[in-house]
Amino acid sequence: AQSVTQLGSHVSVSEGALVLLRCNYSSSVPPYLFWYVQYPNQGLQLLLKYTTGATLVKGINGFEAEFKKSETSFHLTKPSAHMSDAAEYFCAVEKPGSARQLTFGSGTQLTVLP
Amino acid sequence: EAGVAQSPRYKIIEKRQSVAFWCNPISGHATLYWYQQILGQGPKLLIQFQNNGVVDDSQLPKDRFSAERLKGVDSTLKIQPAKLEDSAVYLCASSPQANTEAFFGQGTRLTVV
């Protein structure tokens, strides 16, 4: 079975500072990995995804993530935080052979301080 | 392009009552998902439809939850009877086909008192 662990349920950064949100996964086969963002009272929006190929994936709003098989990690980064980045972020893994059936982590709430 | 529409946005019911949620996916999307998101947790898949057929409902508590997508378009999720632990946001998502990006609606926030 797949699982996702997001380290840190709350992360605070100053505006302009590096954003690093951690995600580790467990999967018996090479997984597909996703990061979603959820703004208050909104649905989930896809930030980026890794399926195959290049392990460094670039997404929307300046975010990127790197798939590291040896570390079973898929951490999300952004060089410079903006106030509008404040939201909850979810890492997810796709069940192999499923049709985009996602297993989500518990989420990380990002606060950006002025 | 209109997004995934869900209604109602909010619902408060007493335990043991029944409730139904409605989802209208993006036009032409064959795959539809219902997720349950309990406060402080990530979304959990309840059921997946491909057109009007069920692909996976292994995590749907079938003793009280039911879902249908009769004409392969709109879908309803029903809880009968509701329990306190059913308080959550119920998210609907759709995708053009099974292995493409899923688009999420804003969700229905259910509070059971």
PDB file of C-alpha atoms in Angstrom:
ATOM      1  CA  ALA A   1       0.000   0.000   0.000  1.00  0.00           C
ATOM      2  CA  GLN A   2       1.083   3.537  -0.665  1.00  0.00           C
ATOM      3  CA  SER A   3       1.523   6.152   2.000  1.00  0.00           C
ATOM      4  CA  VAL A   4       2.738   9.711   2.234  1.00  0.00           C
ATOM      5  CA  THR A   5       4.326  11.483   5.174  1.00  0.00           C
ATOM      6  CA  GLN A   6       4.562  15.246   5.260  1.00  0.00           C
ATOM      7  CA  LEU A   7       6.974  16.454   7.907  1.00  0.00           C
ATOM      8  CA  GLY A   8       5.724  19.548   9.660  1.00  0.00           C
ATOM      9  CA  SER A   9       2.025  20.308   9.762  1.00  0.00           C
ATOM     10  CA  HIS A  10       2.824  24.030   9.976  1.00  0.00           C
ATOM     11  CA  VAL A  11       5.699  25.895   8.346  1.00  0.00           C
ATOM     12  CA  SER A  12       6.355  29.625   8.623  1.00  0.00           C
ATOM     13  CA  VAL A  13       8.729  31.579   6.423  1.00  0.00           C
ATOM     14  CA  SER A  14       9.423  35.233   5.889  1.00  0.00           C
ATOM     15  CA  GLU A  15       8.476  36.862   2.627  1.00  0.00           C
ATOM     16  CA  GLY A  16      11.361  36.428   0.213  1.00  0.00           C
ATOM     17  CA  ALA A  17      12.803  33.431   2.043  1.00  0.00           C
ATOM     18  CA  LEU A  18      13.171  29.901   0.725  1.00  0.00           C
ATOM     19  CA  VAL A  19      10.150  27.652   0.987  1.00  0.00           C
ATOM     20  CA  LEU A  20      10.841  23.962   1.698  1.00  0.00           C
ATOM     21  CA  LEU A  21       7.969  21.565   2.315  1.00  0.00           C
ATOM     22  CA  ARG A  22       8.946  17.972   2.960  1.00  0.00           C
ATOM     23  CA  CYS A  23       7.291  14.855   1.600  1.00  0.00           C
ATOM     24  CA  ASN A  24       8.366  11.241   1.930  1.00  0.00           C
ATOM     25  CA  TYR A  25       6.491   8.384   0.342  1.00  0.00           C
ATOM     26  CA  SER A  26       6.227   4.662   0.630  1.00  0.00           C
ATOM     27  CA  SER A  27       5.433   2.589  -2.420  1.00  0.00           C
ATOM     28  CA  SER A  28       6.218  -0.922  -3.548  1.00  0.00           C
ATOM     29  CA  VAL A  29       6.670   0.215  -7.140  1.00  0.00           C
ATOM     30  CA  PRO A  30       7.910   3.442  -8.740  1.00  0.00           C
ATOM     31  CA  PRO A  31       5.179   5.929  -7.943  1.00  0.00           C
ATOM     32  CA  TYR A  32       3.662   8.920  -9.569  1.00  0.00           C
ATOM     33  CA  LEU A  33       3.901  11.888  -7.202  1.00  0.00           C
ATOM     34  CA  PHE A  34       1.939  15.112  -6.955  1.00  0.00           C
ATOM     35  CA  TRP A  35       1.801  18.362  -5.035  1.00  0.00           C
ATOM     36  CA  TYR A  36      -1.515  20.163  -4.626  1.00  0.00           C
ATOM     37  CA  VAL A  37      -2.292  23.536  -3.061  1.00  0.00           C
ATOM     38  CA  GLN A  38      -5.518  24.384  -1.259  1.00  0.00           C
ATOM     39  CA  TYR A  39      -6.522  27.952  -0.504  1.00  0.00           C
ATOM     40  CA  PRO A  40      -9.170  28.591   2.183  1.00  0.00           C
ATOM     41  CA  ASN A  41     -12.602  27.372   1.159  1.00  0.00           C
ATOM     42  CA  GLN A  42     -11.292  26.268  -2.215  1.00  0.00           C
ATOM     43  CA  GLY A  43     -10.729  22.957  -3.878  1.00  0.00           C
ATOM     44  CA  LEU A  44      -7.325  21.475  -4.601  1.00  0.00           C
ATOM     45  CA  GLN A  45      -5.203  22.828  -7.414  1.00  0.00           C
ATOM     46  CA  LEU A  46      -2.401  20.835  -8.990  1.00  0.00           C
ATOM     47  CA  LEU A  47       1.013  22.488  -8.543  1.00  0.00           C
ATOM     48  CA  LEU A  48       3.180  19.889 -10.214  1.00  0.00           C
ATOM     49  CA  LYS A  49       3.543  16.182 -10.813  1.00  0.00           C
ATOM     50  CA  TYR A  50       6.236  13.598 -11.435  1.00  0.00           C
ATOM     51  CA  THR A  51       5.444  10.575 -13.547  1.00  0.00           C
ATOM     52  CA  THR A  52       8.550   9.568 -15.489  1.00  0.00           C
ATOM     53  CA  GLY A  53      11.613  11.243 -16.971  1.00  0.00           C
ATOM     54  CA  ALA A  54      13.379  14.222 -15.465  1.00  0.00           C
ATOM     55  CA  THR A  55      13.433  14.032 -11.697  1.00  0.00           C
ATOM     56  CA  LEU A  56      13.352  17.805 -11.210  1.00  0.00           C
ATOM     57  CA  VAL A  57       9.857  18.967 -11.937  1.00  0.00           C
ATOM     58  CA  LYS A  58       8.802  22.575 -12.346  1.00  0.00           C
ATOM     59  CA  GLY A  59       5.285  23.661 -11.594  1.00  0.00           C
ATOM     60  CA  ILE A  60       3.141  26.737 -11.418  1.00  0.00           C
ATOM     61  CA  ASN A  61       3.807  29.834  -9.334  1.00  0.00           C
ATOM     62  CA  GLY A  62       7.563  29.220  -9.255  1.00  0.00           C
ATOM     63  CA  PHE A  63       7.419  25.950  -7.331  1.00  0.00           C
ATOM     64  CA  GLU A  64       9.517  22.918  -8.122  1.00  0.00           C
ATOM     65  CA  ALA A  65      10.117  19.479  -6.639  1.00  0.00           C
ATOM     66  CA  GLU A  66      12.755  16.810  -7.038  1.00  0.00           C
ATOM     67  CA  PHE A  67      12.061  13.094  -7.030  1.00  0.00           C
ATOM     68  CA  LYS A  68      14.812  11.299  -5.106  1.00  0.00           C
ATOM     69  CA  LYS A  69      14.282   7.571  -5.273  1.00  0.00           C
ATOM     70  CA  SER A  70      17.143   6.764  -2.897  1.00  0.00           C
ATOM     71  CA  GLU A  71      15.611   8.981  -0.238  1.00  0.00           C
ATOM     72  CA  THR A  72      11.977   8.206  -1.154  1.00  0.00           C
ATOM     73  CA  SER A  73      11.383  11.930  -1.096  1.00  0.00           C
ATOM     74  CA  PHE A  74       9.604  14.530  -3.196  1.00  0.00           C
ATOM     75  CA  HIS A  75      10.205  17.826  -1.397  1.00  0.00           C
ATOM     76  CA  LEU A  76       8.596  21.027  -2.668  1.00  0.00           C
ATOM     77  CA  THR A  77      10.664  24.203  -2.917  1.00  0.00           C
ATOM     78  CA  LYS A  78      10.342  27.799  -3.993  1.00  0.00           C
ATOM     79  CA  PRO A  79      13.340  30.167  -3.905  1.00  0.00           C
ATOM     80  CA  SER A  80      11.443  33.222  -2.676  1.00  0.00           C
ATOM     81  CA  ALA A  81       8.162  33.130  -0.767  1.00  0.00           C
ATOM     82  CA  HIS A  82       5.364  35.523  -1.581  1.00  0.00           C
ATOM     83  CA  MET A  83       2.458  36.447   0.644  1.00  0.00           C
ATOM     84  CA  SER A  84       0.108  34.844  -1.850  1.00  0.00           C
ATOM     85  CA  ASP A  85       1.787  31.458  -1.268  1.00  0.00           C
ATOM     86  CA  ALA A  86       0.109  31.159   2.126  1.00  0.00           C
ATOM     87  CA  ALA A  87      -2.083  28.074   1.833  1.00  0.00           C
ATOM     88  CA  GLU A  88      -2.185  24.383   2.670  1.00  0.00           C
ATOM     89  CA  TYR A  89      -0.062  22.058   0.588  1.00  0.00           C
ATOM     90  CA  PHE A  90      -0.672  18.371   0.049  1.00  0.00           C
ATOM     91  CA  CYS A  91       1.687  15.767  -1.287  1.00  0.00           C
ATOM     92  CA  ALA A  92       0.059  12.754  -2.943  1.00  0.00           C
ATOM     93  CA  VAL A  93       1.064   9.434  -4.447  1.00  0.00           C
ATOM     94  CA  GLU A  94      -0.798   7.585  -7.135  1.00  0.00           C
ATOM     95  CA  LYS A  95      -1.719   3.972  -6.549  1.00  0.00           C
ATOM     96  CA  PRO A  96       0.094   1.967  -9.221  1.00  0.00           C
ATOM     97  CA  GLY A  97      -2.246   0.671 -11.862  1.00  0.00           C
ATOM     98  CA  SER A  98      -5.057   2.857 -10.643  1.00  0.00           C
ATOM     99  CA  ALA A  99      -6.607   5.627 -12.601  1.00  0.00           C
ATOM    100  CA  ARG A 100      -5.350   8.711 -10.780  1.00  0.00           C
ATOM    101  CA  GLN A 101      -6.492   7.328  -7.429  1.00  0.00           C
ATOM    102  CA  LEU A 102      -4.480   9.463  -5.074  1.00  0.00           C
ATOM    103  CA  THR A 103      -3.308   8.853  -1.518  1.00  0.00           C
ATOM    104  CA  PHE A 104      -2.729  12.195   0.168  1.00  0.00           C
ATOM    105  CA  GLY A 105      -0.500  13.249   3.013  1.00  0.00           C
ATOM    106  CA  SER A 106      -1.971  15.117   5.956  1.00  0.00           C
ATOM    107  CA  GLY A 107      -0.942  18.497   4.605  1.00  0.00           C
ATOM    108  CA  THR A 108       1.373  21.347   5.541  1.00  0.00           C
ATOM    109  CA  GLN A 109      -0.015  24.775   6.326  1.00  0.00           C
ATOM    110  CA  LEU A 110       2.354  27.425   4.991  1.00  0.00           C
ATOM    111  CA  THR A 111       2.357  30.845   6.631  1.00  0.00           C
ATOM    112  CA  VAL A 112       4.274  33.687   5.014  1.00  0.00           C
ATOM    113  CA  LEU A 113       5.334  36.441   7.385  1.00  0.00           C
ATOM    114  CA  PRO A 114       5.784  40.025   6.185  1.00  0.00           C
TER     115      PRO A 114
ATOM    116  CA  GLU B   1     -14.306  26.573 -19.131  1.00  0.00           C
ATOM    117  CA  ALA B   2     -16.570  26.053 -16.134  1.00  0.00           C
ATOM    118  CA  GLY B   3     -15.060  24.126 -13.273  1.00  0.00           C
ATOM    119  CA  VAL B   4     -16.432  21.316 -11.144  1.00  0.00           C
ATOM    120  CA  ALA B   5     -19.607  22.517  -9.448  1.00  0.00           C
ATOM    121  CA  GLN B   6     -20.716  21.233  -6.075  1.00  0.00           C
ATOM    122  CA  SER B   7     -23.729  22.004  -3.935  1.00  0.00           C
ATOM    123  CA  PRO B   8     -24.538  22.835  -1.294  1.00  0.00           C
ATOM    124  CA  ARG B   9     -21.382  24.575  -0.066  1.00  0.00           C
ATOM    125  CA  TYR B  10     -22.286  24.076   3.562  1.00  0.00           C
ATOM    126  CA  LYS B  11     -24.653  21.744   5.395  1.00  0.00           C
ATOM    127  CA  ILE B  12     -25.403  21.244   9.069  1.00  0.00           C
ATOM    128  CA  ILE B  13     -27.477  18.238  10.124  1.00  0.00           C
ATOM    129  CA  GLU B  14     -28.162  16.295  13.273  1.00  0.00           C
ATOM    130  CA  LYS B  15     -26.787  12.813  13.716  1.00  0.00           C
ATOM    131  CA  ARG B  16     -28.962  10.067  12.299  1.00  0.00           C
ATOM    132  CA  GLN B  17     -30.355  12.415   9.645  1.00  0.00           C
ATOM    133  CA  SER B  18     -29.779  11.928   5.937  1.00  0.00           C
ATOM    134  CA  VAL B  19     -27.922  14.239   3.577  1.00  0.00           C
ATOM    135  CA  ALA B  20     -27.103  14.351  -0.120  1.00  0.00           C
ATOM    136  CA  PHE B  21     -24.413  16.178  -2.036  1.00  0.00           C
ATOM    137  CA  TRP B  22     -24.421  16.951  -5.720  1.00  0.00           C
ATOM    138  CA  CYS B  23     -21.569  17.269  -8.190  1.00  0.00           C
ATOM    139  CA  ASN B  24     -21.556  18.476 -11.780  1.00  0.00           C
ATOM    140  CA  PRO B  25     -18.194  17.669 -13.380  1.00  0.00           C
ATOM    141  CA  ILE B  26     -16.496  19.583 -16.149  1.00  0.00           C
ATOM    142  CA  SER B  27     -18.275  18.946 -19.432  1.00  0.00           C
ATOM    143  CA  GLY B  28     -16.943  15.901 -21.231  1.00  0.00           C
ATOM    144  CA  HIS B  29     -15.032  14.504 -18.267  1.00  0.00           C
ATOM    145  CA  ALA B  30     -15.554  10.769 -18.100  1.00  0.00           C
ATOM    146  CA  THR B  31     -13.939  10.116 -14.727  1.00  0.00           C
ATOM    147  CA  LEU B  32     -15.434  11.392 -11.481  1.00  0.00           C
ATOM    148  CA  TYR B  33     -14.111  11.029  -7.930  1.00  0.00           C
ATOM    149  CA  TRP B  34     -15.538  11.704  -4.472  1.00  0.00           C
ATOM    150  CA  TYR B  35     -13.074  12.411  -1.660  1.00  0.00           C
ATOM    151  CA  GLN B  36     -13.654  12.931   2.065  1.00  0.00           C
ATOM    152  CA  GLN B  37     -11.407  15.445   3.807  1.00  0.00           C
ATOM    153  CA  ILE B  38     -11.600  15.396   7.594  1.00  0.00           C
ATOM    154  CA  LEU B  39     -10.229  18.466   9.361  1.00  0.00           C
ATOM    155  CA  GLY B  40      -6.473  18.199   9.740  1.00  0.00           C
ATOM    156  CA  GLN B  41      -6.147  15.329   7.271  1.00  0.00           C
ATOM    157  CA  GLY B  42      -5.588  14.922   3.592  1.00  0.00           C
ATOM    158  CA  PRO B  43      -8.427  13.934   1.276  1.00  0.00           C
ATOM    159  CA  LYS B  44      -9.340  10.254   1.179  1.00  0.00           C
ATOM    160  CA  LEU B  45     -10.848   8.679  -1.915  1.00  0.00           C
ATOM    161  CA  LEU B  46     -14.346   7.316  -1.356  1.00  0.00           C
ATOM    162  CA  ILE B  47     -15.409   6.282  -4.858  1.00  0.00           C
ATOM    163  CA  GLN B  48     -14.352   6.596  -8.488  1.00  0.00           C
ATOM    164  CA  PHE B  49     -16.654   6.459 -11.512  1.00  0.00           C
ATOM    165  CA  GLN B  50     -15.759   5.956 -15.152  1.00  0.00           C
ATOM    166  CA  ASN B  51     -18.765   7.259 -17.081  1.00  0.00           C
ATOM    167  CA  ASN B  52     -21.674   5.741 -15.128  1.00  0.00           C
ATOM    168  CA  GLY B  53     -19.804   2.683 -13.859  1.00  0.00           C
ATOM    169  CA  VAL B  54     -18.010   2.294 -10.538  1.00  0.00           C
ATOM    170  CA  VAL B  55     -14.257   1.721 -10.867  1.00  0.00           C
ATOM    171  CA  ASP B  56     -13.434   1.537  -7.171  1.00  0.00           C
ATOM    172  CA  ASP B  57     -15.574   1.950  -4.067  1.00  0.00           C
ATOM    173  CA  SER B  58     -13.417  -0.057  -1.689  1.00  0.00           C
ATOM    174  CA  GLN B  59     -13.137   2.804   0.809  1.00  0.00           C
ATOM    175  CA  LEU B  60     -16.806   3.785   0.750  1.00  0.00           C
ATOM    176  CA  PRO B  61     -18.607   2.858   4.015  1.00  0.00           C
ATOM    177  CA  LYS B  62     -21.421   1.118   2.230  1.00  0.00           C
ATOM    178  CA  ASP B  63     -23.546   0.637   5.308  1.00  0.00           C
ATOM    179  CA  ARG B  64     -24.327   4.355   5.310  1.00  0.00           C
ATOM    180  CA  PHE B  65     -22.810   5.933   2.193  1.00  0.00           C
ATOM    181  CA  SER B  66     -24.057   5.567  -1.359  1.00  0.00           C
ATOM    182  CA  ALA B  67     -23.192   7.271  -4.609  1.00  0.00           C
ATOM    183  CA  GLU B  68     -24.517   7.205  -8.114  1.00  0.00           C
ATOM    184  CA  ARG B  69     -23.823   8.658 -11.520  1.00  0.00           C
ATOM    185  CA  LEU B  70     -26.768   7.457 -13.496  1.00  0.00           C
ATOM    186  CA  LYS B  71     -26.277   9.214 -16.835  1.00  0.00           C
ATOM    187  CA  GLY B  72     -22.522   9.431 -16.676  1.00  0.00           C
ATOM    188  CA  VAL B  73     -22.589  13.150 -15.945  1.00  0.00           C
ATOM    189  CA  ASP B  74     -23.826  14.475 -12.578  1.00  0.00           C
ATOM    190  CA  SER B  75     -23.256  12.517  -9.414  1.00  0.00           C
ATOM    191  CA  THR B  76     -24.812  12.436  -5.966  1.00  0.00           C
ATOM    192  CA  LEU B  77     -23.283  11.206  -2.731  1.00  0.00           C
ATOM    193  CA  LYS B  78     -25.651  10.296   0.081  1.00  0.00           C
ATOM    194  CA  ILE B  79     -25.139   9.580   3.762  1.00  0.00           C
ATOM    195  CA  GLN B  80     -27.905   7.813   5.650  1.00  0.00           C
ATOM    196  CA  PRO B  81     -27.837   7.937   8.627  1.00  0.00           C
ATOM    197  CA  ALA B  82     -25.109  10.440   9.406  1.00  0.00           C
ATOM    198  CA  LYS B  83     -22.704  10.058  12.316  1.00  0.00           C
ATOM    199  CA  LEU B  84     -20.666  12.703  14.106  1.00  0.00           C
ATOM    200  CA  GLU B  85     -17.484  11.356  12.520  1.00  0.00           C
ATOM    201  CA  ASP B  86     -18.869  12.106   9.052  1.00  0.00           C
ATOM    202  CA  SER B  87     -18.200  15.801   9.641  1.00  0.00           C
ATOM    203  CA  ALA B  88     -15.808  16.690   6.847  1.00  0.00           C
ATOM    204  CA  VAL B  89     -15.438  18.432   3.514  1.00  0.00           C
ATOM    205  CA  TYR B  90     -16.625  16.288   0.624  1.00  0.00           C
ATOM    206  CA  LEU B  91     -14.688  17.020  -2.541  1.00  0.00           C
ATOM    207  CA  CYS B  92     -15.713  16.059  -6.023  1.00  0.00           C
ATOM    208  CA  ALA B  93     -13.150  15.891  -8.819  1.00  0.00           C
ATOM    209  CA  SER B  94     -13.287  15.015 -12.491  1.00  0.00           C
ATOM    210  CA  SER B  95     -10.819  14.242 -15.257  1.00  0.00           C
ATOM    211  CA  PRO B  96     -11.139  13.796 -19.027  1.00  0.00           C
ATOM    212  CA  GLN B  97      -9.996  10.222 -18.720  1.00  0.00           C
ATOM    213  CA  ALA B  98      -8.519   8.049 -16.045  1.00  0.00           C
ATOM    214  CA  ASN B  99      -4.847   8.959 -16.368  1.00  0.00           C
ATOM    215  CA  THR B 100      -5.046  12.699 -16.751  1.00  0.00           C
ATOM    216  CA  GLU B 101      -5.121  15.524 -14.235  1.00  0.00           C
ATOM    217  CA  ALA B 102      -8.122  15.666 -11.935  1.00  0.00           C
ATOM    218  CA  PHE B 103      -9.817  19.016 -11.335  1.00  0.00           C
ATOM    219  CA  PHE B 104     -11.393  19.572  -7.940  1.00  0.00           C
ATOM    220  CA  GLY B 105     -14.544  21.398  -6.934  1.00  0.00           C
ATOM    221  CA  GLN B 106     -14.728  23.706  -3.917  1.00  0.00           C
ATOM    222  CA  GLY B 107     -16.287  21.014  -1.777  1.00  0.00           C
ATOM    223  CA  THR B 108     -19.252  20.686   0.537  1.00  0.00           C
ATOM    224  CA  ARG B 109     -18.533  21.238   4.216  1.00  0.00           C
ATOM    225  CA  LEU B 110     -20.721  18.921   6.311  1.00  0.00           C
ATOM    226  CA  THR B 111     -21.145  19.404  10.039  1.00  0.00           C
ATOM    227  CA  VAL B 112     -22.981  16.696  11.964  1.00  0.00           C
ATOM    228  CA  VAL B 113     -24.161  17.776  15.418  1.00  0.00           C
TER     229      VAL B 113
END
